[in-house]
Coordinates of C-alpha atoms and ligand atoms in Angstrom, one line a residue:
M82 CA 81.3 76.0 105.6
N83 CA 78.9 78.4 103.8
D84 CA 77.8 78.0 100.2
Q85 CA 80.5 80.4 98.3
T86 CA 78.1 81.0 95.4
S87 CA 75.5 82.6 97.7
L88 CA 78.1 85.2 99.0
H89 CA 77.5 88.4 97.2
S90 CA 79.1 91.5 98.9
Q91 CA 82.9 91.5 99.3
S92 CA 85.4 93.8 100.7
V93 CA 89.0 93.5 101.2
A94 CA 91.9 95.2 103.4
E95 CA 95.4 94.8 103.3
I96 CA 97.1 95.6 106.7
A97 CA 101.0 96.2 106.5
T98 CA 102.5 94.6 109.6
P99 CA 105.6 92.4 110.3
N100 CA 103.2 90.3 112.5
A101 CA 100.8 89.3 109.7
S102 CA 101.0 85.6 110.4
R103 CA 100.7 86.0 114.1
Y104 CA 97.5 88.1 113.9
L105 CA 96.2 85.6 111.6
Q106 CA 96.7 82.7 113.9
Q107 CA 95.6 84.6 116.9
L108 CA 92.3 85.4 115.0
C109 CA 91.6 81.8 113.7
K110 CA 92.3 80.4 117.3
H111 CA 90.2 82.7 119.1
F112 CA 87.3 81.6 117.0
A113 CA 87.9 78.4 116.4
H114 CA 86.3 77.4 119.9
K115 CA 82.9 78.4 118.5
L116 CA 83.0 78.7 114.6
P117 CA 84.1 76.6 111.6
V118 CA 87.6 77.6 111.2
K119 CA 90.5 76.3 109.3
F120 CA 94.1 77.9 109.4
D121 CA 97.8 77.4 109.2
A122 CA 100.5 79.8 109.5
R123 CA 99.9 81.5 106.0
A124 CA 96.2 81.4 105.3
G125 CA 93.1 80.8 107.1
E126 CA 89.3 80.9 106.8
I127 CA 86.5 81.6 109.6
D128 CA 82.9 81.1 108.8
F129 CA 81.0 83.9 110.9
P130 CA 76.9 83.7 110.9
M131 CA 77.1 86.7 108.8
G132 CA 79.7 85.8 106.2
R133 CA 83.2 84.5 105.7
C134 CA 86.4 85.8 106.5
A135 CA 89.6 84.7 104.4
L136 CA 93.1 85.5 105.5
D137 CA 96.3 85.7 103.9
A138 CA 99.8 86.2 105.4
S139 CA 101.9 84.5 102.6
D140 CA 103.8 87.9 102.0
E141 CA 104.7 87.8 105.7
V142 CA 104.7 91.6 105.8
V143 CA 101.1 92.2 104.7
L144 CA 97.9 90.5 106.2
R145 CA 95.3 90.3 103.6
I146 CA 91.7 89.9 104.4
L147 CA 88.7 89.1 102.2
L148 CA 85.3 89.4 103.7
S149 CA 82.3 87.9 101.9
A150 CA 78.6 88.4 103.0
P151 CA 75.4 87.3 101.5
D152 CA 74.3 90.9 101.2
A153 CA 75.8 94.5 101.6
D154 CA 73.6 94.9 104.9
R155 CA 75.7 92.3 106.9
M156 CA 79.1 93.7 105.9
P157 CA 79.6 96.3 108.4
E158 CA 78.9 93.8 111.3
L159 CA 81.4 91.4 109.8
Q160 CA 84.0 94.2 109.2
N161 CA 83.4 95.4 112.7
V162 CA 84.0 92.0 114.5
V163 CA 87.1 91.2 112.4
E164 CA 88.5 94.7 113.1
R165 CA 87.8 94.9 116.8
H166 CA 89.5 91.8 117.6
L167 CA 92.6 92.4 115.3
V168 CA 93.0 95.7 116.8
R169 CA 92.9 93.9 120.3
F170 CA 95.5 91.5 119.4
A171 CA 97.7 94.2 118.0
F172 CA 97.9 96.3 121.1
R173 CA 101.5 97.0 120.6
E174 CA 101.2 98.6 117.1
P175 CA 98.4 100.9 115.9
L176 CA 96.7 98.9 113.0
T177 CA 95.2 100.7 110.2
I178 CA 92.6 98.8 108.6
E179 CA 90.8 100.4 105.3
W180 CA 88.0 98.3 103.8
R181 CA 87.6 98.4 100.2
A182 CA 84.5 96.9 98.4
I183 CA 85.1 94.8 95.5
G184 CA 82.7 93.4 92.8
A185 CA 81.2 94.4 89.3
K186 CA 78.6 96.7 90.6
K187 CA 81.0 98.9 92.3
E188 CA 83.4 99.0 89.4
E189 CA 80.7 100.1 86.7
T190 CA 81.0 103.9 87.0
S191 CA 82.0 106.7 89.4
A192 CA 80.1 109.9 90.0
Q193 CA 82.0 111.5 87.2
G194 CA 80.9 108.8 84.9
R195 CA 84.2 107.1 84.6
P196 CA 85.1 103.7 85.8
P197 CA 86.8 103.7 89.0
V198 CA 90.2 102.1 89.2
P199 CA 89.6 98.4 89.2
V200 CA 90.3 96.5 92.6
I201 CA 93.0 93.9 92.6
N202 CA 91.8 90.8 94.1
P203 CA 94.1 90.4 97.2
F204 CA 93.8 86.5 96.7
G205 CA 94.9 86.5 93.1
P206 CA 97.3 83.8 92.0
I207 CA 100.5 85.8 91.7
R208 CA 102.3 85.8 95.1
D209 CA 105.6 87.5 94.1
P210 CA 105.4 90.8 96.0
K211 CA 107.7 92.6 93.4
V212 CA 105.3 91.6 90.6
R213 CA 102.3 92.5 92.5
S214 CA 103.8 95.8 93.7
V215 CA 104.4 97.0 89.9
I216 CA 101.0 95.7 89.0
E217 CA 99.3 97.7 91.8
T218 CA 101.5 101.0 90.9
M219 CA 100.4 100.5 87.2
N220 CA 96.7 100.0 88.2
S221 CA 96.4 102.9 90.4
N222 CA 98.3 105.2 87.5
R223 CA 95.8 104.0 84.9
R224 CA 93.8 106.5 82.7
F225 CA 90.4 105.9 80.9
P226 CA 89.3 106.8 77.4
Q227 CA 87.0 109.8 77.4
R228 CA 83.2 109.4 78.0
G229 CA 81.2 108.7 74.9
G230 CA 83.2 106.3 73.0
P231 CA 85.5 103.4 73.0
R232 CA 89.2 104.0 73.0
G233 CA 90.8 105.0 69.8
Q234 CA 87.7 106.9 68.9
Q235 CA 87.0 110.5 70.1
G236 CA 90.1 111.8 68.9
H237 CA 92.4 109.3 70.7
K238 CA 95.6 108.2 68.9
A239 CA 97.6 105.0 69.4
E240 CA 100.4 107.5 70.2
D241 CA 98.7 109.1 73.2
F242 CA 99.0 108.0 76.7
A243 CA 102.4 106.6 76.2
D244 CA 102.9 106.6 80.1
Y245 CA 99.5 105.0 81.1
G246 CA 98.0 103.0 78.2
F247 CA 94.6 101.2 78.6
S248 CA 95.4 98.1 80.3
I249 CA 93.6 94.9 80.9
H250 CA 91.5 94.4 84.1
P251 CA 93.2 92.7 87.0
D252 CA 90.7 89.9 86.9
Q253 CA 91.8 89.3 83.3
G254 CA 95.5 89.2 84.2
D255 CA 95.0 86.8 87.0
L256 CA 93.1 84.6 84.7
I257 CA 95.9 84.7 82.0
Y258 CA 98.5 83.8 84.8
L259 CA 96.4 81.0 86.1
L260 CA 95.6 79.5 82.8
C261 CA 99.4 79.8 81.6
R262 CA 100.2 78.1 84.8
Q263 CA 97.9 75.4 84.3
M264 CA 98.9 74.6 80.6
G265 CA 102.7 75.1 81.3
A266 CA 102.8 77.7 78.7
R267 CA 106.1 78.6 77.2
R268 CA 105.5 80.7 74.0
V269 CA 102.7 83.2 74.1
V270 CA 101.6 86.5 72.3
D271 CA 100.5 89.6 73.7
F272 CA 98.7 91.8 71.3
A273 CA 99.0 94.6 72.2
T274 CA 101.6 95.2 74.7
S275 CA 101.1 99.0 75.3
V276 CA 102.9 99.9 78.6
G277 CA 103.2 96.2 79.6
M278 CA 100.5 95.4 82.0
S279 CA 99.3 92.2 80.1
A280 CA 102.9 91.5 79.4
I281 CA 103.7 91.4 83.2
Y282 CA 101.0 88.8 83.9
F283 CA 102.3 86.5 80.9
A284 CA 105.9 87.1 81.9
A285 CA 105.4 86.1 85.4
A286 CA 103.9 82.8 84.4
I287 CA 106.3 82.1 82.0
R288 CA 109.0 82.5 84.4
D289 CA 107.1 80.5 87.0
N290 CA 106.7 77.7 84.5
G291 CA 110.7 77.6 84.1
G292 CA 111.2 79.8 81.1
G293 CA 109.9 80.7 77.7
K294 CA 109.0 83.9 75.9
V295 CA 106.3 86.4 75.6
I296 CA 106.2 88.0 72.0
G297 CA 104.7 91.5 72.5
S298 CA 103.5 93.6 69.8
E299 CA 103.4 97.4 69.9
L300 CA 102.8 100.1 67.4
V301 CA 104.2 103.1 69.3
P302 CA 107.9 102.9 70.3
A303 CA 107.4 104.9 73.4
K304 CA 104.9 102.6 74.8
A305 CA 107.2 99.6 74.3
E306 CA 110.0 101.7 76.1
T307 CA 107.7 102.3 79.1
A308 CA 106.7 98.6 79.1
Y309 CA 110.2 97.3 79.2
R310 CA 110.7 99.8 82.2
N311 CA 107.7 98.3 84.0
L312 CA 108.8 94.8 83.1
D313 CA 112.3 95.5 84.4
A314 CA 110.9 96.8 87.6
A315 CA 109.0 93.6 88.1
G316 CA 112.2 91.5 87.3
L317 CA 110.5 90.0 84.1
K318 CA 112.3 92.0 81.4
E319 CA 114.3 88.9 80.0
F320 CA 111.1 86.9 79.3
V321 CA 109.7 89.5 76.9
D322 CA 110.5 90.4 73.3
I323 CA 108.3 93.4 72.1
R324 CA 108.0 93.6 68.3
V325 CA 107.6 97.3 67.7
G326 CA 105.6 98.0 64.6
D327 CA 102.4 96.9 63.0
A328 CA 101.1 93.7 64.4
R329 CA 99.7 92.8 61.2
Q330 CA 103.5 92.5 59.8
T331 CA 105.2 91.7 63.1
L332 CA 103.3 88.7 64.3
R333 CA 103.3 87.0 60.9
D334 CA 105.9 84.3 62.2
I335 CA 105.8 83.7 65.9
G336 CA 108.6 81.1 65.5
G337 CA 106.8 77.9 66.9
P338 CA 103.4 76.8 68.3
V339 CA 101.6 79.4 70.4
D340 CA 100.3 78.4 73.7
F341 CA 98.2 81.5 74.4
A342 CA 97.4 84.6 72.6
L343 CA 95.9 87.9 74.1
I344 CA 93.8 89.9 71.5
D345 CA 93.5 93.3 73.1
G346 CA 93.8 95.9 70.1
W347 CA 92.7 99.2 69.2
P348 CA 89.6 100.3 67.2
A349 CA 90.1 100.6 63.5
P350 CA 88.2 103.7 62.2
T351 CA 87.0 101.7 59.3
G352 CA 87.0 98.3 57.7
P353 CA 87.7 95.1 59.7
S354 CA 89.0 95.6 63.4
L355 CA 92.6 94.9 64.2
A356 CA 91.3 92.1 66.5
R357 CA 89.8 90.3 63.5
E358 CA 93.0 91.0 61.2
V359 CA 95.2 89.7 64.1
I360 CA 93.4 86.7 65.1
E361 CA 93.3 85.4 61.3
I362 CA 97.2 85.9 61.3
L363 CA 97.6 84.1 64.6
A364 CA 95.0 81.3 64.3
P365 CA 97.0 78.9 62.2
Q366 CA 100.1 79.5 64.7
I367 CA 98.1 78.5 67.9
R368 CA 98.4 75.0 68.8
V369 CA 95.5 72.8 69.7
G370 CA 94.5 73.1 73.3
G371 CA 96.1 76.8 73.2
Y372 CA 93.9 79.6 74.6
V373 CA 92.9 82.9 73.0
L374 CA 91.6 85.7 75.1
N375 CA 89.8 88.8 73.8
D376 CA 89.1 91.9 75.9
N377 CA 87.0 94.1 73.7
A378 CA 84.4 91.8 72.0
E379 CA 84.9 93.2 68.5
P380 CA 81.9 91.8 66.7
D381 CA 84.0 90.6 63.6
F382 CA 86.4 89.0 66.0
L383 CA 83.4 87.2 67.7
E384 CA 82.3 86.1 64.6
F385 CA 85.7 84.7 63.5
I386 CA 86.2 82.8 67.0
R387 CA 82.5 81.5 67.2
D388 CA 82.7 80.0 63.6
P389 CA 83.3 76.2 64.2
A390 CA 85.2 76.0 60.8
N391 CA 88.0 78.0 62.5
G392 CA 88.8 75.5 64.9
F393 CA 87.9 77.2 68.3
I394 CA 85.4 76.9 70.9
S395 CA 84.7 79.9 72.9
M396 CA 82.6 81.4 75.9
T397 CA 81.9 84.6 77.4
L398 CA 83.1 85.1 80.8
P399 CA 81.5 87.7 83.3
I400 CA 84.8 89.7 83.7
K401 CA 84.6 93.3 82.8
R402 CA 81.9 93.9 80.3
G403 CA 82.2 90.4 78.8
T404 CA 85.7 88.6 78.2
E405 CA 85.7 86.0 75.4
L406 CA 87.9 82.9 76.3
A407 CA 88.5 80.5 73.4
V408 CA 90.3 77.3 73.2
K409 CA 91.6 75.8 70.0
I410 CA 90.2 72.4 69.4
S411 CA 91.4 71.5 65.8
Ligands
SAM229 C1 94.4 98.4 74.7 S1 96.1 98.6 74.4 C2 96.8 97.2 75.0 C3 96.8 97.1 76.5 C4 97.6 96.1 77.0 N1 97.2 94.8 76.6 C5 97.7 96.0 78.6 O1 97.2 95.2 79.3 O2 98.4 96.9 79.2 C6 96.1 98.4 72.6 C7 97.6 98.9 72.1 O3 97.5 98.7 70.7 C8 98.5 99.3 70.1 N2 98.2 99.3 68.7 C9 97.3 99.9 67.8 N3 97.5 99.5 66.6 C10 98.6 98.9 66.6 C11 99.0 97.9 65.5 N4 98.5 98.0 64.2 N5 99.9 97.0 65.8 C12 100.4 96.9 67.0 N6 100.1 97.6 68.2 C13 99.0 98.6 67.7 C14 98.1 100.9 70.8 O4 99.2 101.6 70.6 C15 97.8 100.3 72.3 O5 99.0 100.6 73.0

């Protein structure tokens, strides 16, 4: 198989069809005679000379395809060969295949100077179609702060955008879900909750771990209400308790050791950032081995988390503009 690290251009397609598994197996069998292929009824991988095709039919009614090529020039040929064969196998139903490019470069800015809606990786770890569908709807409805300043400045108030919020990137959500599953998280903190995107990733992991609680925090009651509605639609409401009010008060006592805390705050006009104030409150409540994920790279938060005296080690991940992941070691 190709070396995954050298694959630089990616595109995805999600095809709604009741025959997802059948087409996956037909495509893989067809190429198995001449190319390296592995597959079963739910997932497959074909190594073409111009790149790799990964297929997923675990939702039964959706065939997800991820194409990876060493450079963008080879992508059209790869798309073409996969598409041609699938359309031939599916001669009884008209298949609509729309390829979308994924990758950091594509997501930086649109022609209007705003980031386009981030692409959800179809091979992310959450498989529950109900949860995925709520995340997809929220993702396509998301709004962005105006150009020229971070959210919370340029006249944005925390009360604004009660329907949309400024949610975490889907890759951050996938990471939250994956790490929470890995560690068997049972008690996690979601600062802040806004309309519930990060809470959904946390709650899905808590449920899939067998139960526990997401302690959310939100200043604006209307946002907390929207978050509960979104959580309810995803079938996850019972796993979340949103504490409405100022997190600097509501998160003082989480009620036991915290496995994972998200620090995704709102810029403070003056003084220390909310991220810094909240990590100071949460740090003593996080258990050794617990994770902290930070979205906005507030300088005074980074100063705290990187200071060995505070008991964490951390690294900056190449997700979004830089996502800090820390683990408590003492
Ligand atoms: C960036 S959003 C959180 C997004 C959320 N994590 C998600 O993925 O959907 C930040 C939120 O912090 C809330 N907020 C601002 N100041 C707060 C405070 N002092 N206590 C609690 N929440 C606060 C804002 O209302 C806003 O909804």
